[in-house]
PDB file of C-alpha atoms in Angstrom:
ATOM      1  CA  MET F  23     163.739  68.996  75.359  1.00  0.00           C
ATOM      2  CA  THR F  24     164.093  66.663  72.414  1.00  0.00           C
ATOM      3  CA  ARG F  25     162.682  63.863  74.568  1.00  0.00           C
ATOM      4  CA  GLU F  26     159.672  65.951  75.641  1.00  0.00           C
ATOM      5  CA  LEU F  27     158.893  66.989  72.069  1.00  0.00           C
ATOM      6  CA  ARG F  28     159.167  63.432  70.768  1.00  0.00           C
ATOM      7  CA  SER F  29     157.002  62.080  73.591  1.00  0.00           C
ATOM      8  CA  ALA F  30     154.343  64.574  72.483  1.00  0.00           C
ATOM      9  CA  GLY F  31     154.433  63.089  68.978  1.00  0.00           C
ATOM     10  CA  TRP F  32     156.726  65.527  67.199  1.00  0.00           C
ATOM     11  CA  GLY F  33     159.654  64.769  64.973  1.00  0.00           C
ATOM     12  CA  VAL F  34     162.678  66.764  66.105  1.00  0.00           C
ATOM     13  CA  GLU F  35     165.704  67.872  64.098  1.00  0.00           C
ATOM     14  CA  ARG F  36     168.826  69.488  65.500  1.00  0.00           C
ATOM     15  CA  ARG F  37     170.035  72.090  63.029  1.00  0.00           C
ATOM     16  CA  PRO F  38     173.596  73.281  63.707  1.00  0.00           C
ATOM     17  CA  PHE F  39     174.909  76.559  62.340  1.00  0.00           C
ATOM     18  CA  ASP F  40     178.472  77.763  61.912  1.00  0.00           C
ATOM     19  CA  LEU F  41     178.695  81.471  61.110  1.00  0.00           C
ATOM     20  CA  ARG F  42     181.713  83.691  60.462  1.00  0.00           C
ATOM     21  CA  LEU F  43     182.071  87.439  61.017  1.00  0.00           C
ATOM     22  CA  GLN F  44     178.690  88.035  62.629  1.00  0.00           C
ATOM     23  CA  TRP F  45     177.629  91.302  64.226  1.00  0.00           C
ATOM     24  CA  GLY F  46     175.953  90.831  67.596  1.00  0.00           C
ATOM     25  CA  VAL F  47     176.032  91.920  71.230  1.00  0.00           C
ATOM     26  CA  THR F  48     177.734  90.563  74.322  1.00  0.00           C
ATOM     27  CA  ASP F  49     175.641  88.590  76.820  1.00  0.00           C
ATOM     28  CA  ARG F  50     177.201  90.008  79.956  1.00  0.00           C
ATOM     29  CA  GLN F  51     174.917  90.624  82.900  1.00  0.00           C
ATOM     30  CA  GLY F  52     173.091  93.944  82.685  1.00  0.00           C
ATOM     31  CA  ARG F  53     169.760  95.720  82.508  1.00  0.00           C
ATOM     32  CA  SER F  54     170.141  97.691  79.297  1.00  0.00           C
ATOM     33  CA  ALA F  55     166.910  97.776  77.296  1.00  0.00           C
ATOM     34  CA  LEU F  56     168.710  98.017  73.960  1.00  0.00           C
ATOM     35  CA  PRO F  57     171.894  96.465  72.585  1.00  0.00           C
ATOM     36  CA  THR F  58     174.713  98.794  73.658  1.00  0.00           C
ATOM     37  CA  ARG F  59     177.646  96.363  73.561  1.00  0.00           C
ATOM     38  CA  VAL F  60     177.811  95.666  69.840  1.00  0.00           C
ATOM     39  CA  ARG F  61     180.728  93.567  68.667  1.00  0.00           C
ATOM     40  CA  LEU F  62     181.867  91.568  65.675  1.00  0.00           C
ATOM     41  CA  PHE F  63     182.140  87.841  66.430  1.00  0.00           C
ATOM     42  CA  PRO F  64     184.812  86.057  64.360  1.00  0.00           C
ATOM     43  CA  ARG F  65     182.865  82.794  64.559  1.00  0.00           C
ATOM     44  CA  LEU F  66     179.658  81.555  66.195  1.00  0.00           C
ATOM     45  CA  THR F  67     178.630  77.907  66.319  1.00  0.00           C
ATOM     46  CA  GLY F  68     175.345  76.726  67.803  1.00  0.00           C
ATOM     47  CA  ALA F  69     172.238  74.707  67.055  1.00  0.00           C
ATOM     48  CA  ASN F  70     168.491  75.237  66.821  1.00  0.00           C
ATOM     49  CA  LEU F  71     165.852  72.593  67.487  1.00  0.00           C
ATOM     50  CA  VAL F  72     163.069  72.374  64.899  1.00  0.00           C
ATOM     51  CA  ALA F  73     160.034  70.136  65.434  1.00  0.00           C
ATOM     52  CA  GLU F  74     157.138  69.126  63.175  1.00  0.00           C
ATOM     53  CA  LEU F  75     154.312  66.644  63.460  1.00  0.00           C
ATOM     54  CA  PRO F  76     154.717  63.510  61.298  1.00  0.00           C
ATOM     55  CA  GLY F  77     153.174  63.770  57.864  1.00  0.00           C
ATOM     56  CA  SER F  78     153.877  67.478  57.441  1.00  0.00           C
ATOM     57  CA  GLY F  79     154.350  68.319  53.816  1.00  0.00           C
ATOM     58  CA  PRO F  80     155.965  71.222  51.974  1.00  0.00           C
ATOM     59  CA  GLY F  81     152.927  73.512  52.307  1.00  0.00           C
ATOM     60  CA  PRO F  82     152.562  76.777  54.258  1.00  0.00           C
ATOM     61  CA  VAL F  83     153.485  76.698  57.943  1.00  0.00           C
ATOM     62  CA  VAL F  84     153.330  78.895  61.020  1.00  0.00           C
ATOM     63  CA  VAL F  85     156.371  78.922  63.304  1.00  0.00           C
ATOM     64  CA  VAL F  86     156.022  79.118  67.092  1.00  0.00           C
ATOM     65  CA  GLY F  87     159.321  79.753  68.806  1.00  0.00           C
ATOM     66  CA  ALA F  88     161.240  80.654  71.936  1.00  0.00           C
ATOM     67  CA  HIS F  89     164.938  81.101  72.564  1.00  0.00           C
ATOM     68  CA  LEU F  90     166.885  78.585  74.626  1.00  0.00           C
ATOM     69  CA  ASP F  91     169.660  80.759  76.010  1.00  0.00           C
ATOM     70  CA  THR F  92     170.036  83.236  78.849  1.00  0.00           C
ATOM     71  CA  VAL F  93     172.812  85.634  79.813  1.00  0.00           C
ATOM     72  CA  GLN F  94     175.832  84.920  81.978  1.00  0.00           C
ATOM     73  CA  GLY F  95     175.029  85.070  85.671  1.00  0.00           C
ATOM     74  CA  SER F  96     171.267  84.546  85.377  1.00  0.00           C
ATOM     75  CA  PRO F  97     169.254  81.308  85.743  1.00  0.00           C
ATOM     76  CA  GLY F  98     166.884  82.718  83.111  1.00  0.00           C
ATOM     77  CA  ALA F  99     163.562  81.442  84.464  1.00  0.00           C
ATOM     78  CA  ASP F 100     161.528  84.219  82.856  1.00  0.00           C
ATOM     79  CA  ASP F 101     164.061  85.040  80.140  1.00  0.00           C
ATOM     80  CA  ASN F 102     163.525  82.617  78.626  1.00  0.00           C
ATOM     81  CA  ALA F 103     162.742  79.279  80.280  1.00  0.00           C
ATOM     82  CA  SER F 104     159.145  80.513  80.526  1.00  0.00           C
ATOM     83  CA  GLY F 105     158.935  80.719  76.732  1.00  0.00           C
ATOM     84  CA  VAL F 106     160.579  77.313  76.267  1.00  0.00           C
ATOM     85  CA  ALA F 107     158.194  75.705  78.784  1.00  0.00           C
ATOM     86  CA  ALA F 108     155.277  77.273  76.919  1.00  0.00           C
ATOM     87  CA  VAL F 109     156.485  75.778  73.635  1.00  0.00           C
ATOM     88  CA  LEU F 110     156.814  72.324  75.205  1.00  0.00           C
ATOM     89  CA  GLU F 111     153.284  72.480  76.627  1.00  0.00           C
ATOM     90  CA  LEU F 112     151.973  73.810  73.338  1.00  0.00           C
ATOM     91  CA  ALA F 113     153.561  70.786  71.637  1.00  0.00           C
ATOM     92  CA  ARG F 114     151.573  68.500  73.924  1.00  0.00           C
ATOM     93  CA  LEU F 115     148.311  70.331  73.234  1.00  0.00           C
ATOM     94  CA  LEU F 116     148.712  70.527  69.458  1.00  0.00           C
ATOM     95  CA  GLY F 117     149.901  66.934  69.278  1.00  0.00           C
ATOM     96  CA  GLN F 118     146.534  65.774  70.644  1.00  0.00           C
ATOM     97  CA  LEU F 119     144.441  67.454  67.934  1.00  0.00           C
ATOM     98  CA  PRO F 120     142.663  65.149  65.466  1.00  0.00           C
ATOM     99  CA  ARG F 121     143.701  67.391  62.572  1.00  0.00           C
ATOM    100  CA  ARG F 122     147.325  68.419  62.573  1.00  0.00           C
ATOM    101  CA  PRO F 123     147.914  72.150  62.257  1.00  0.00           C
ATOM    102  CA  ALA F 124     150.761  73.110  59.949  1.00  0.00           C
ATOM    103  CA  VAL F 125     152.944  74.357  62.787  1.00  0.00           C
ATOM    104  CA  VAL F 126     156.716  74.251  63.146  1.00  0.00           C
ATOM    105  CA  LEU F 127     158.152  74.590  66.651  1.00  0.00           C
ATOM    106  CA  LEU F 128     161.461  76.413  66.961  1.00  0.00           C
ATOM    107  CA  LEU F 129     163.767  76.474  69.974  1.00  0.00           C
ATOM    108  CA  SER F 130     166.504  78.865  68.947  1.00  0.00           C
ATOM    109  CA  ASP F 131     170.048  79.394  70.120  1.00  0.00           C
ATOM    110  CA  MET F 132     171.996  82.599  70.846  1.00  0.00           C
ATOM    111  CA  GLU F 133     169.124  85.074  71.011  1.00  0.00           C
ATOM    112  CA  GLU F 134     171.020  87.008  73.649  1.00  0.00           C
ATOM    113  CA  LEU F 135     173.892  87.571  71.207  1.00  0.00           C
ATOM    114  CA  GLY F 136     171.610  89.272  68.687  1.00  0.00           C
ATOM    115  CA  PHE F 137     169.007  86.729  67.459  1.00  0.00           C
ATOM    116  CA  VAL F 138     171.779  84.681  65.866  1.00  0.00           C
ATOM    117  CA  GLY F 139     169.961  81.336  65.873  1.00  0.00           C
ATOM    118  CA  ALA F 140     166.702  82.920  64.735  1.00  0.00           C
ATOM    119  CA  ARG F 141     168.450  84.570  61.811  1.00  0.00           C
ATOM    120  CA  ALA F 142     169.759  81.172  60.712  1.00  0.00           C
ATOM    121  CA  ALA F 143     166.357  79.559  61.289  1.00  0.00           C
ATOM    122  CA  ALA F 144     164.406  82.221  59.394  1.00  0.00           C
ATOM    123  CA  ARG F 145     166.699  81.754  56.419  1.00  0.00           C
ATOM    124  CA  ASP F 146     166.570  77.954  56.523  1.00  0.00           C
ATOM    125  CA  LEU F 147     162.827  77.612  57.120  1.00  0.00           C
ATOM    126  CA  ALA F 148     161.990  79.977  54.264  1.00  0.00           C
ATOM    127  CA  ARG F 149     163.896  77.848  51.771  1.00  0.00           C
ATOM    128  CA  GLY F 150     161.506  75.901  49.602  1.00  0.00           C
ATOM    129  CA  ARG F 151     158.388  76.567  51.682  1.00  0.00           C
ATOM    130  CA  HIS F 152     156.059  79.386  52.600  1.00  0.00           C
ATOM    131  CA  VAL F 153     156.309  80.579  56.203  1.00  0.00           C
ATOM    132  CA  LYS F 154     152.920  82.171  56.754  1.00  0.00           C
ATOM    133  CA  GLY F 155     153.818  83.696  60.093  1.00  0.00           C
ATOM    134  CA  MET F 156     155.813  83.428  63.313  1.00  0.00           C
ATOM    135  CA  LEU F 157     154.773  83.675  66.983  1.00  0.00           C
ATOM    136  CA  CYS F 158     157.610  84.424  69.393  1.00  0.00           C
ATOM    137  CA  LEU F 159     157.283  83.714  73.123  1.00  0.00           C
ATOM    138  CA  GLU F 160     159.717  86.008  74.914  1.00  0.00           C
ATOM    139  CA  SER F 161     159.734  86.310  78.720  1.00  0.00           C
ATOM    140  CA  VAL F 162     156.109  85.345  79.334  1.00  0.00           C
ATOM    141  CA  GLY F 163     156.055  84.233  82.988  1.00  0.00           C
ATOM    142  CA  PHE F 164     156.444  87.289  85.260  1.00  0.00           C
ATOM    143  CA  TYR F 165     153.357  89.228  86.438  1.00  0.00           C
ATOM    144  CA  SER F 166     152.640  91.655  89.239  1.00  0.00           C
ATOM    145  CA  ASP F 167     149.399  92.948  90.748  1.00  0.00           C
ATOM    146  CA  GLU F 168     151.211  95.829  92.448  1.00  0.00           C
ATOM    147  CA  PRO F 169     150.143  99.282  91.161  1.00  0.00           C
ATOM    148  CA  GLY F 170     152.957 100.994  89.310  1.00  0.00           C
ATOM    149  CA  SER F 171     154.877  97.784  88.653  1.00  0.00           C
ATOM    150  CA  GLN F 172     154.571  98.186  84.867  1.00  0.00           C
ATOM    151  CA  ARG F 173     156.921 100.675  83.265  1.00  0.00           C
ATOM    152  CA  LEU F 174     156.975 101.765  79.637  1.00  0.00           C
ATOM    153  CA  PRO F 175     159.825 102.988  77.435  1.00  0.00           C
ATOM    154  CA  GLY F 176     160.306 106.659  76.794  1.00  0.00           C
ATOM    155  CA  GLY F 177     158.336 107.890  73.814  1.00  0.00           C
ATOM    156  CA  PHE F 178     155.563 105.299  74.147  1.00  0.00           C
ATOM    157  CA  PRO F 179     152.851 107.770  75.310  1.00  0.00           C
ATOM    158  CA  LEU F 180     153.267 109.590  71.996  1.00  0.00           C
ATOM    159  CA  LEU F 181     153.723 106.518  69.795  1.00  0.00           C
ATOM    160  CA  PHE F 182     151.181 104.170  71.437  1.00  0.00           C
ATOM    161  CA  PRO F 183     148.596 106.292  73.278  1.00  0.00           C
ATOM    162  CA  GLU F 184     145.913 103.573  73.377  1.00  0.00           C
ATOM    163  CA  ALA F 185     148.237 100.958  74.875  1.00  0.00           C
ATOM    164  CA  VAL F 186     149.481 103.479  77.436  1.00  0.00           C
ATOM    165  CA  ARG F 187     145.879 104.368  78.289  1.00  0.00           C
ATOM    166  CA  GLN F 188     145.116 100.687  78.945  1.00  0.00           C
ATOM    167  CA  VAL F 189     148.150 100.335  81.219  1.00  0.00           C
ATOM    168  CA  ARG F 190     147.221 103.461  83.166  1.00  0.00           C
ATOM    169  CA  ALA F 191     143.610 102.305  83.461  1.00  0.00           C
ATOM    170  CA  ARG F 192     144.990  99.277  85.329  1.00  0.00           C
ATOM    171  CA  ASP F 193     146.898 101.580  87.740  1.00  0.00           C
ATOM    172  CA  GLY F 194     150.119 100.534  86.064  1.00  0.00           C
ATOM    173  CA  ARG F 195     149.850  96.934  87.236  1.00  0.00           C
ATOM    174  CA  GLY F 196     152.082  94.429  85.482  1.00  0.00           C
ATOM    175  CA  ASP F 197     149.298  91.869  85.193  1.00  0.00           C
ATOM    176  CA  CYS F 198     148.932  91.764  81.400  1.00  0.00           C
ATOM    177  CA  ALA F 199     150.750  90.407  78.361  1.00  0.00           C
ATOM    178  CA  PHE F 200     151.856  92.584  75.462  1.00  0.00           C
ATOM    179  CA  VAL F 201     151.352  91.424  71.886  1.00  0.00           C
ATOM    180  CA  VAL F 202     153.793  93.181  69.580  1.00  0.00           C
ATOM    181  CA  HIS F 203     152.859  92.979  65.920  1.00  0.00           C
ATOM    182  CA  ARG F 204     152.848  94.771  62.605  1.00  0.00           C
ATOM    183  CA  ARG F 205     150.124  95.328  60.050  1.00  0.00           C
ATOM    184  CA  SER F 206     150.953  91.992  58.411  1.00  0.00           C
ATOM    185  CA  SER F 207     150.216  90.114  61.672  1.00  0.00           C
ATOM    186  CA  GLN F 208     147.311  92.269  62.904  1.00  0.00           C
ATOM    187  CA  ALA F 209     144.672  89.522  62.574  1.00  0.00           C
ATOM    188  CA  ALA F 210     146.752  87.001  64.532  1.00  0.00           C
ATOM    189  CA  ALA F 211     147.484  89.562  67.275  1.00  0.00           C
ATOM    190  CA  ASP F 212     143.802  90.467  67.614  1.00  0.00           C
ATOM    191  CA  PHE F 213     142.937  86.769  67.836  1.00  0.00           C
ATOM    192  CA  TRP F 214     145.553  86.220  70.565  1.00  0.00           C
ATOM    193  CA  VAL F 215     144.115  89.045  72.666  1.00  0.00           C
ATOM    194  CA  ARG F 216     140.582  87.624  72.378  1.00  0.00           C
ATOM    195  CA  ALA F 217     141.768  84.089  73.149  1.00  0.00           C
ATOM    196  CA  ALA F 218     143.671  85.206  76.256  1.00  0.00           C
ATOM    197  CA  GLU F 219     140.564  86.891  77.643  1.00  0.00           C
ATOM    198  CA  GLN F 220     138.708  83.575  77.274  1.00  0.00           C
ATOM    199  CA  ALA F 221     141.455  81.535  78.906  1.00  0.00           C
ATOM    200  CA  GLY F 222     141.366  80.244  82.445  1.00  0.00           C
ATOM    201  CA  PRO F 223     142.443  82.364  84.208  1.00  0.00           C
ATOM    202  CA  ARG F 224     141.643  85.335  81.995  1.00  0.00           C
ATOM    203  CA  LEU F 225     144.700  87.247  80.897  1.00  0.00           C
ATOM    204  CA  LYS F 226     144.574  90.795  79.605  1.00  0.00           C
ATOM    205  CA  GLY F 227     146.424  91.237  76.338  1.00  0.00           C
ATOM    206  CA  ILE F 228     147.512  94.680  75.171  1.00  0.00           C
ATOM    207  CA  ALA F 229     148.384  95.008  71.498  1.00  0.00           C
ATOM    208  CA  LEU F 230     151.326  97.136  70.390  1.00  0.00           C
ATOM    209  CA  ARG F 231     151.332  97.685  66.651  1.00  0.00           C
ATOM    210  CA  ASP F 232     154.765  98.488  65.272  1.00  0.00           C
ATOM    211  CA  PRO F 233     154.167 100.996  62.455  1.00  0.00           C
ATOM    212  CA  ARG F 234     157.249  99.896  60.526  1.00  0.00           C
ATOM    213  CA  PRO F 235     156.968  97.718  57.399  1.00  0.00           C
ATOM    214  CA  ASP F 236     158.386  94.208  57.259  1.00  0.00           C
ATOM    215  CA  GLY F 237     161.737  93.812  55.551  1.00  0.00           C
ATOM    216  CA  PHE F 238     164.925  95.853  55.414  1.00  0.00           C
ATOM    217  CA  LEU F 239     163.211  99.253  55.457  1.00  0.00           C
ATOM    218  CA  GLY F 240     161.549  98.396  58.761  1.00  0.00           C
ATOM    219  CA  SER F 241     164.888  97.732  60.425  1.00  0.00           C
ATOM    220  CA  LEU F 242     166.274 101.027  59.125  1.00  0.00           C
ATOM    221  CA  ALA F 243     163.289 102.949  60.536  1.00  0.00           C
ATOM    222  CA  GLY F 244     164.449 102.096  64.049  1.00  0.00           C
ATOM    223  CA  LEU F 245     167.439 104.355  63.487  1.00  0.00           C
ATOM    224  CA  VAL F 246     165.091 107.291  62.953  1.00  0.00           C
ATOM    225  CA  VAL F 247     162.680 106.509  65.837  1.00  0.00           C
ATOM    226  CA  PRO F 248     164.782 104.710  68.505  1.00  0.00           C
ATOM    227  CA  PRO F 249     161.872 103.838  70.879  1.00  0.00           C
ATOM    228  CA  LEU F 250     160.547 101.479  68.184  1.00  0.00           C
ATOM    229  CA  ASN F 251     163.624  99.298  68.675  1.00  0.00           C
ATOM    230  CA  ASN F 252     162.072  98.110  71.938  1.00  0.00           C
ATOM    231  CA  LEU F 253     159.510  96.253  69.818  1.00  0.00           C
ATOM    232  CA  GLY F 254     162.149  94.183  68.030  1.00  0.00           C
ATOM    233  CA  ARG F 255     164.078  92.765  70.960  1.00  0.00           C
ATOM    234  CA  SER F 256     163.612  89.076  70.246  1.00  0.00           C
ATOM    235  CA  ASP F 257     163.634  86.403  67.575  1.00  0.00           C
ATOM    236  CA  HIS F 258     160.515  87.647  65.761  1.00  0.00           C
ATOM    237  CA  ALA F 259     162.672  90.514  64.430  1.00  0.00           C
ATOM    238  CA  ALA F 260     164.695  88.049  62.350  1.00  0.00           C
ATOM    239  CA  PHE F 261     161.473  87.022  60.600  1.00  0.00           C
ATOM    240  CA  TRP F 262     160.290  90.612  60.172  1.00  0.00           C
ATOM    241  CA  ASN F 263     163.601  91.403  58.492  1.00  0.00           C
ATOM    242  CA  ARG F 264     162.968  88.654  55.940  1.00  0.00           C
ATOM    243  CA  GLY F 265     159.485  90.015  55.175  1.00  0.00           C
ATOM    244  CA  ILE F 266     157.666  87.303  57.167  1.00  0.00           C
ATOM    245  CA  PRO F 267     154.667  88.360  59.319  1.00  0.00           C
ATOM    246  CA  ALA F 268     155.462  87.848  62.992  1.00  0.00           C
ATOM    247  CA  LEU F 269     154.360  88.793  66.477  1.00  0.00           C
ATOM    248  CA  MET F 270     155.892  88.631  69.924  1.00  0.00           C
ATOM    249  CA  VAL F 271     154.081  87.830  73.176  1.00  0.00           C
ATOM    250  CA  THR F 272     155.939  89.163  76.210  1.00  0.00           C
ATOM    251  CA  ASP F 273     155.535  90.290  79.809  1.00  0.00           C
ATOM    252  CA  SER F 274     157.830  93.225  78.822  1.00  0.00           C
ATOM    253  CA  ALA F 275     160.951  91.829  80.547  1.00  0.00           C
ATOM    254  CA  ASP F 276     162.974  94.608  82.230  1.00  0.00           C
ATOM    255  CA  PHE F 277     160.082  97.069  82.036  1.00  0.00           C
ATOM    256  CA  ARG F 278     158.390  94.938  84.714  1.00  0.00           C
ATOM    257  CA  ASN F 279     160.706  92.263  86.033  1.00  0.00           C
ATOM    258  CA  ARG F 280     163.377  93.597  88.397  1.00  0.00           C
ATOM    259  CA  HIS F 281     165.164  90.218  88.112  1.00  0.00           C
ATOM    260  CA  TYR F 282     165.758  90.626  84.368  1.00  0.00           C
ATOM    261  CA  HIS F 283     169.237  89.344  83.446  1.00  0.00           C
ATOM    262  CA  ARG F 284     170.084  88.935  87.127  1.00  0.00           C
ATOM    263  CA  PRO F 285     170.629  86.005  89.512  1.00  0.00           C
ATOM    264  CA  GLY F 286     167.129  86.492  90.912  1.00  0.00           C
ATOM    265  CA  ASP F 287     165.400  85.338  87.714  1.00  0.00           C
ATOM    266  CA  THR F 288     164.368  82.026  89.298  1.00  0.00           C
ATOM    267  CA  PRO F 289     161.348  79.713  88.917  1.00  0.00           C
ATOM    268  CA  ALA F 290     159.892  80.913  92.243  1.00  0.00           C
ATOM    269  CA  THR F 291     159.231  84.360  90.732  1.00  0.00           C
ATOM    270  CA  LEU F 292     156.951  83.104  87.935  1.00  0.00           C
ATOM    271  CA  ASP F 293     153.148  83.105  87.787  1.00  0.00           C
ATOM    272  CA  TYR F 294     152.286  79.657  86.454  1.00  0.00           C
ATOM    273  CA  ASP F 295     148.543  80.250  86.153  1.00  0.00           C
ATOM    274  CA  ARG F 296     149.042  83.221  83.865  1.00  0.00           C
ATOM    275  CA  LEU F 297     151.753  81.332  81.996  1.00  0.00           C
ATOM    276  CA  ALA F 298     149.159  78.621  81.326  1.00  0.00           C
ATOM    277  CA  ALA F 299     146.858  81.292  79.882  1.00  0.00           C
ATOM    278  CA  VAL F 300     149.670  82.363  77.546  1.00  0.00           C
ATOM    279  CA  VAL F 301     149.983  78.773  76.330  1.00  0.00           C
ATOM    280  CA  ALA F 302     146.232  78.431  75.738  1.00  0.00           C
ATOM    281  CA  ALA F 303     146.007  81.684  73.787  1.00  0.00           C
ATOM    282  CA  THR F 304     149.105  80.850  71.739  1.00  0.00           C
ATOM    283  CA  ALA F 305     147.859  77.367  70.889  1.00  0.00           C
ATOM    284  CA  ALA F 306     144.516  78.783  69.749  1.00  0.00           C
ATOM    285  CA  THR F 307     146.238  81.453  67.669  1.00  0.00           C
ATOM    286  CA  ALA F 308     148.585  78.955  66.043  1.00  0.00           C
ATOM    287  CA  VAL F 309     145.609  76.819  64.992  1.00  0.00           C
ATOM    288  CA  PHE F 310     143.771  79.938  63.759  1.00  0.00           C
ATOM    289  CA  TRP F 311     146.740  81.163  61.735  1.00  0.00           C
ATOM    290  CA  ALA F 312     148.000  77.859  60.354  1.00  0.00           C
ATOM    291  CA  PRO F 313     146.296  75.661  57.742  1.00  0.00           C
ATOM    292  CA  SER F 314     145.119  72.261  59.007  1.00  0.00           C
ATOM    293  CA  ARG F 315     146.163  68.927  57.580  1.00  0.00           C
ATOM    294  CA  GLY F 316     144.357  65.668  57.850  1.00  0.00           C
ATOM    295  CA  SER F 317     145.692  62.965  60.099  1.00  0.00           C
TER     296      SER F 317
END
């Protein structure tokens, strides 16, 4: 991956982390929608990859990221090689622009253990610079045109009636992408949805606005309304918890993909045309959200 990023014109830094006494979850094979195997890790060592275009200064940046890891027993094509591939293609597209957008690319480690690498990255990236926002690409390659293939978590009809209406209007087909956001990232989420509908092929985006505030209070609210925890199941949550606007693009993982966290999560199950639409919409949104810098 370092080679691909550098060939696209990006400078790449490997950022190791060594953490003691970290709460997380096991990565054993399973289909649980929420972390149910919480444990305290005595020590976790890993590394994130962070990439920037040459000439980037200390000004505001937007982070676009995907996690590198999968769970034991799964090849992880959708979760999350699809997101990593999207970041690599996005690097190629953004690297060709005459004016460099202030974008940082993040390939994070140990997401499956509880966003461990993203927590380290959110802390490190926020030191000495303003992180304007974060786009997380989480399981973005699996789609289905079969009616009824899209499921939704319990409680969603009450919490997100408009999104549920849109899913039902499509006969429950899993042919869309979900854009999870909060008030702080509303404009970027709306832009992503519009960009995806202009992509080739067109991709329907359905916005899911998490009503919780950014920061510590938002994470506590999930204890009161458990269905909301489904909206924080990837690395964007680490940025939310530090008060940084963020959104997640996802195909909804186990609510659509029967191969989630299983041996069947292979490249042959992915829809590469729709994955290309995800890349196009994400690239456009990153440019929209991030300030430009002269070459």
